[in-house]
mmCIF file of C-alpha atoms in Angstrom:
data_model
loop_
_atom_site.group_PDB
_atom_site.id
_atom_site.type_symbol
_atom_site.label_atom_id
_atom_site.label_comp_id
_atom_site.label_asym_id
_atom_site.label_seq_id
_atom_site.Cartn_x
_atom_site.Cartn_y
_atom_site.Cartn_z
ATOM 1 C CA UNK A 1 131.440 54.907 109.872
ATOM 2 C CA UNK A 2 130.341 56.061 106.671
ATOM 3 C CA UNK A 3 129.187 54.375 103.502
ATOM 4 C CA UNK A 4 131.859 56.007 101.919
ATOM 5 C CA UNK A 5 134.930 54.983 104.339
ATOM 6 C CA UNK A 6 133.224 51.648 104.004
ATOM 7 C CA UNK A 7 133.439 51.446 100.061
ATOM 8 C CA UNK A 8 136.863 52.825 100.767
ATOM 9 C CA UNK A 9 138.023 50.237 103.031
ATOM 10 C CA UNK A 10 136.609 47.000 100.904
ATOM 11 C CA UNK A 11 138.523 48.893 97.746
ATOM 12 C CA UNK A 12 141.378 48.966 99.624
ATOM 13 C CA UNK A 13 141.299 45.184 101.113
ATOM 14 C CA UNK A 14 140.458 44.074 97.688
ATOM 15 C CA UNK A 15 142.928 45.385 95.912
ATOM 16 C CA UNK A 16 145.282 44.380 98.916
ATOM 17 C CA UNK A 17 143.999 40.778 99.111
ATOM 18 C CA UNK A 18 145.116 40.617 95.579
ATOM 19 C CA UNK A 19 148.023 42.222 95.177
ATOM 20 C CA UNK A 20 149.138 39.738 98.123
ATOM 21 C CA UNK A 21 148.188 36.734 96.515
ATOM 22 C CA UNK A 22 149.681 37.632 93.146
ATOM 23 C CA UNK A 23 152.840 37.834 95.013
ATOM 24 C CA UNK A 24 152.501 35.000 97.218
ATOM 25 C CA UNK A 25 151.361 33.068 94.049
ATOM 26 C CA UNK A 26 154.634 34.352 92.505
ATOM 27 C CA UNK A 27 156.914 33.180 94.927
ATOM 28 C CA UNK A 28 155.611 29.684 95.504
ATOM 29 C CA UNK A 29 156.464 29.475 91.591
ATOM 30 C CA UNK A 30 159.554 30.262 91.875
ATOM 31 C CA UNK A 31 160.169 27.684 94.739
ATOM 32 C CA UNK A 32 158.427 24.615 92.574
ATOM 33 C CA UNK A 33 160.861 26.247 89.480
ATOM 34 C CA UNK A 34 163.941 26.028 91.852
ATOM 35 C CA UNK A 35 162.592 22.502 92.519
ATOM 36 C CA UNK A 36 162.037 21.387 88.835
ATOM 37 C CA UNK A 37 165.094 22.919 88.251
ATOM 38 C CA UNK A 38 166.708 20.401 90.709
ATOM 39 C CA UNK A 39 165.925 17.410 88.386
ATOM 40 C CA UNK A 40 168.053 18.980 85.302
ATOM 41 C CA UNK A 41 171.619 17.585 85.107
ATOM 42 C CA UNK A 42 173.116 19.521 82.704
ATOM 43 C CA UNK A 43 174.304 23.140 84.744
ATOM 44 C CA UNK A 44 173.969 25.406 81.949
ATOM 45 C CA UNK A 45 170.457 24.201 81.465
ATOM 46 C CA UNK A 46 169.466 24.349 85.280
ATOM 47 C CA UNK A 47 171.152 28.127 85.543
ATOM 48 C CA UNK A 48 169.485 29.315 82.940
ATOM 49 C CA UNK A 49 166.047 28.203 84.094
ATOM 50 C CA UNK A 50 167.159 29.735 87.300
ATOM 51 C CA UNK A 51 167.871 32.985 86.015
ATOM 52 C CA UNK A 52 164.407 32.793 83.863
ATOM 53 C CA UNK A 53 162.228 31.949 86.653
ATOM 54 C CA UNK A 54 163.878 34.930 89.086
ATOM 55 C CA UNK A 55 163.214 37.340 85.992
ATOM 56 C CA UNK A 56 159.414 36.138 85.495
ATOM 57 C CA UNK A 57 158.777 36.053 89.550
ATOM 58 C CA UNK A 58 159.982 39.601 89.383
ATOM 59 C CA UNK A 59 157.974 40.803 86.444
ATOM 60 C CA UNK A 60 155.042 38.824 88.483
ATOM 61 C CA UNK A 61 155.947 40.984 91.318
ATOM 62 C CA UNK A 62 156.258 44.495 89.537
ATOM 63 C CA UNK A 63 152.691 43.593 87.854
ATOM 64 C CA UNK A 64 151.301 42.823 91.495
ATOM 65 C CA UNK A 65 152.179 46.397 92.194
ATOM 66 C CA UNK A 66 151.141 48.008 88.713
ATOM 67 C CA UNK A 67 148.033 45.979 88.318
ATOM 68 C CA UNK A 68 146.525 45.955 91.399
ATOM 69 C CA UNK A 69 147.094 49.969 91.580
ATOM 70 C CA UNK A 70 144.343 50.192 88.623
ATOM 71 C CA UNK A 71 140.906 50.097 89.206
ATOM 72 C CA UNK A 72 139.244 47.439 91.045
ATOM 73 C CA UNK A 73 136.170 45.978 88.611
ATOM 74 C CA UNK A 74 134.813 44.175 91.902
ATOM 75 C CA UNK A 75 134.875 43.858 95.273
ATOM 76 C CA UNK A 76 135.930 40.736 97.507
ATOM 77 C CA UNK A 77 132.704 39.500 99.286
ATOM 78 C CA UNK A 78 134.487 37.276 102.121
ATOM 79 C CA UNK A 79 132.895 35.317 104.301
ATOM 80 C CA UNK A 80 132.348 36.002 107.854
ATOM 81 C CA UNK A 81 135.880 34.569 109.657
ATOM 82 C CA UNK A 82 137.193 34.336 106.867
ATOM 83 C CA UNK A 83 140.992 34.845 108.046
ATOM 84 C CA UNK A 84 140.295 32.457 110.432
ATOM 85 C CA UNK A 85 139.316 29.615 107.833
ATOM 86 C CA UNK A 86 142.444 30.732 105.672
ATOM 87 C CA UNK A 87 144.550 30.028 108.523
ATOM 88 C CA UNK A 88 143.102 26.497 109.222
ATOM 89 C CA UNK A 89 143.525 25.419 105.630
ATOM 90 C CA UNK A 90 146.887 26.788 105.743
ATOM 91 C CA UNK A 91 147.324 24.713 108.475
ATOM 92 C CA UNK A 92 145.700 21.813 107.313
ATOM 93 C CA UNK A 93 148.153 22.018 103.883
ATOM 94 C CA UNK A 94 151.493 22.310 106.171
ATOM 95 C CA UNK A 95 150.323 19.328 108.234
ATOM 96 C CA UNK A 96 149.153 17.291 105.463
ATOM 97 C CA UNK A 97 152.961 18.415 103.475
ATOM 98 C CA UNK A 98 154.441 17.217 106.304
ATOM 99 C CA UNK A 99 152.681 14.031 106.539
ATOM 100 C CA UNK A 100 153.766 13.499 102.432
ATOM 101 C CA UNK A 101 157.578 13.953 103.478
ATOM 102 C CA UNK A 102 157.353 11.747 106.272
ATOM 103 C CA UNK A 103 155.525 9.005 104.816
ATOM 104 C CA UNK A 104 157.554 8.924 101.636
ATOM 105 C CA UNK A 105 160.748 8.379 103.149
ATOM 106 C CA UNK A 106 159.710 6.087 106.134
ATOM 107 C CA UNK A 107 158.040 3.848 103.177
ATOM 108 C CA UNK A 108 162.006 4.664 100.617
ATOM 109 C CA UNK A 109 159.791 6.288 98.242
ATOM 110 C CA UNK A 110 161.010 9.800 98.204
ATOM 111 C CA UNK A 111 160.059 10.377 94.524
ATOM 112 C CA UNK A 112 156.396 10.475 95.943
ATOM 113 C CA UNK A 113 157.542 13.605 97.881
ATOM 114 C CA UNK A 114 157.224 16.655 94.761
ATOM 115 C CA UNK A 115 153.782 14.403 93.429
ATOM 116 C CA UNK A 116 152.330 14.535 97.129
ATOM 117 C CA UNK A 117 152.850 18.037 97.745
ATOM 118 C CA UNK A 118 151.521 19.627 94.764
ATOM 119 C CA UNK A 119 148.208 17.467 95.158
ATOM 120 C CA UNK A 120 148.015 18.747 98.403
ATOM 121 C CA UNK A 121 148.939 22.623 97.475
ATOM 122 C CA UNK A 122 146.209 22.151 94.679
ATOM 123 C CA UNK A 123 143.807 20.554 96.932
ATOM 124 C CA UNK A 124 143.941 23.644 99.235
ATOM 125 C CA UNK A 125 143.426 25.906 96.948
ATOM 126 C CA UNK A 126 139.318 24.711 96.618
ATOM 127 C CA UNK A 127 139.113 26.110 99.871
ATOM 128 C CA UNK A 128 140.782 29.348 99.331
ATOM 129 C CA UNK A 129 138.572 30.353 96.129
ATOM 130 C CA UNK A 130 135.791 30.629 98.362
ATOM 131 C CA UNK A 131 137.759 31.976 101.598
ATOM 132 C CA UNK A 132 139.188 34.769 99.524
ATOM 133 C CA UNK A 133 136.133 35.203 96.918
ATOM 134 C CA UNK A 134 138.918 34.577 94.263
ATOM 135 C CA UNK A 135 137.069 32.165 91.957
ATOM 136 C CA UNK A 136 139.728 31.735 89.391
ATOM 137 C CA UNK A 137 141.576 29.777 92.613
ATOM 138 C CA UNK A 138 139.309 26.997 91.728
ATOM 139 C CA UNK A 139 141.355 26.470 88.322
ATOM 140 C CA UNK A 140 144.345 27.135 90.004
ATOM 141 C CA UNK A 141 143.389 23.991 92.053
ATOM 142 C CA UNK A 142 142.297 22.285 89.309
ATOM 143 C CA UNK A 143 145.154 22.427 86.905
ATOM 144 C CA UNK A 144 147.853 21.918 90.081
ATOM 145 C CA UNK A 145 145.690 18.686 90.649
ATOM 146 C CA UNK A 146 146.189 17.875 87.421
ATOM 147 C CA UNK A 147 149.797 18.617 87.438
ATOM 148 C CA UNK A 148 150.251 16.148 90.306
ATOM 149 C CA UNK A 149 148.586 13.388 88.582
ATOM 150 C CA UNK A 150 150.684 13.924 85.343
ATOM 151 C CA UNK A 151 153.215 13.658 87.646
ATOM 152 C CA UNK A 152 151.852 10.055 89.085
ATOM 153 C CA UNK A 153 151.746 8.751 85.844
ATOM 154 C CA UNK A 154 155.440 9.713 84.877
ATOM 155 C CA UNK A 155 156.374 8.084 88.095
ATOM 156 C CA UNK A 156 154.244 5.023 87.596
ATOM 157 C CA UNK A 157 155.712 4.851 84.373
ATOM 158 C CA UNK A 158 158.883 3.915 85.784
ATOM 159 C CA UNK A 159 160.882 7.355 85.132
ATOM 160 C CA UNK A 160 163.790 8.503 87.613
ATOM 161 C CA UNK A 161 162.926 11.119 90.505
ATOM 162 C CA UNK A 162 164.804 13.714 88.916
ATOM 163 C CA UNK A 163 162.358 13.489 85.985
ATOM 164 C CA UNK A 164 159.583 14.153 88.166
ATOM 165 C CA UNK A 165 161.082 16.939 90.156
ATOM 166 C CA UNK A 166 161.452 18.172 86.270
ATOM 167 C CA UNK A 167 157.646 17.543 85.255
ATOM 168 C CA UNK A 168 155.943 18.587 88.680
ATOM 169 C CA UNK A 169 158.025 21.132 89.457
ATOM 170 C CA UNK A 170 158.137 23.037 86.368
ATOM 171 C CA UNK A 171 154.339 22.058 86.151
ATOM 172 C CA UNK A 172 153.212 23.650 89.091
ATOM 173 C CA UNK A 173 155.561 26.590 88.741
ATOM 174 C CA UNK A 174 153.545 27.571 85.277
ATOM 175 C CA UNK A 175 150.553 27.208 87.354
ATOM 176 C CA UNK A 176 151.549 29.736 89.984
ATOM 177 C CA UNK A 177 152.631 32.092 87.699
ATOM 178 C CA UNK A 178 149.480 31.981 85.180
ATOM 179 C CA UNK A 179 147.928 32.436 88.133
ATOM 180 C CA UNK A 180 149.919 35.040 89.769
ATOM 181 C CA UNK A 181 149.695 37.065 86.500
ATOM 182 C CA UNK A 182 145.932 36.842 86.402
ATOM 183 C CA UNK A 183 145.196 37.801 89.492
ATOM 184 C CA UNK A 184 147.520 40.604 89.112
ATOM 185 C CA UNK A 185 145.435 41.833 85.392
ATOM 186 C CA UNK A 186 142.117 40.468 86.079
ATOM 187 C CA UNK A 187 141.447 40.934 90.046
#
């Protein structure tokens, strides 16, 4: 193999790597929008935000595509089983989701559920910025960290669950999309 089919081949699994994760990114946000969503009583309202976060997922989307075509600025420098590590935090993040659902309702506390899972979704993400030499993951973490413990406060504050499906939700689907959108741009 050739230096040259070698450059080729990280160009192409770099620009790959991210076009996938702008998309995946994407579509998680438009899942934790469906979910704030949930929270709003008034129908008009809900729709609407519906409708909004389909359109934005799909510009997300279309930008994956367009952005990623451009010219990649730098390469991905992955570690060495690196896919295998992804897949074990994956893992980990299902399990520990999992663990969240089930231990929120087996204690009646199911308002816990949205606040647990997007502490654990941010908390993987640590892991990923270095997995997938994406080092803008680590403020994706950071601010979907931070959305979860806005989201403790609300709750400790006394507010209804539908309030936090509102705040965490709709916090964590900005996230994902900022996100999304700059790996899309930026690489």
């Amino acid at each position: 193999m050739t230096t040259e089919s070698t450059d080729a081949e990280c160009l192409t699994l770099s620009r790959n790597l991210r076009r996938r994760g702008a998309i995946v990114l994407a579509v998680f946000a438009l899942v934790w929008a469906f979910a704030g969503g949930s929270g709003i009583a008034a129908m008009p309202v809900a729709v609407t935000l519906g409708v909004v976060a389909a359109l934005v997922t799909a510009g997300a989307v279309v930008l994956a595509y367009r952005g990623t075509a451009g010219p990649v600025t730098r390469l991905v420098r992955l570690p060495e089983k690196w896919n295998r590590g992804v897949g074990l935090v994956n893992t980990a993040e299902l399990v520990a989701i999992f663990a969240v659902i089930a231990v929120s309702n087996a204690t009646g506390h199911p308002e816990f559920i949205p606040v647990g899972i997007c502490l654990v979704v941010g908390l993987h993400f640590f892991p990923l910025a270095r997995l997938y030499d994406q080092g803008q993951y680590k403020w994706t973490a950071i601010f979907l960290t931070a959305v979860a413990i806005v989201g403790l406060v609300v709750l400790a504050a006394g507010t209804t669950a539908e309030t936090i499906r509102v705040v965490v939700g709709l916090g964590a689907a900005i996230v994902l999309w900022a996100s999304s959108f700059h790996v899309a741009l930026r690489g």
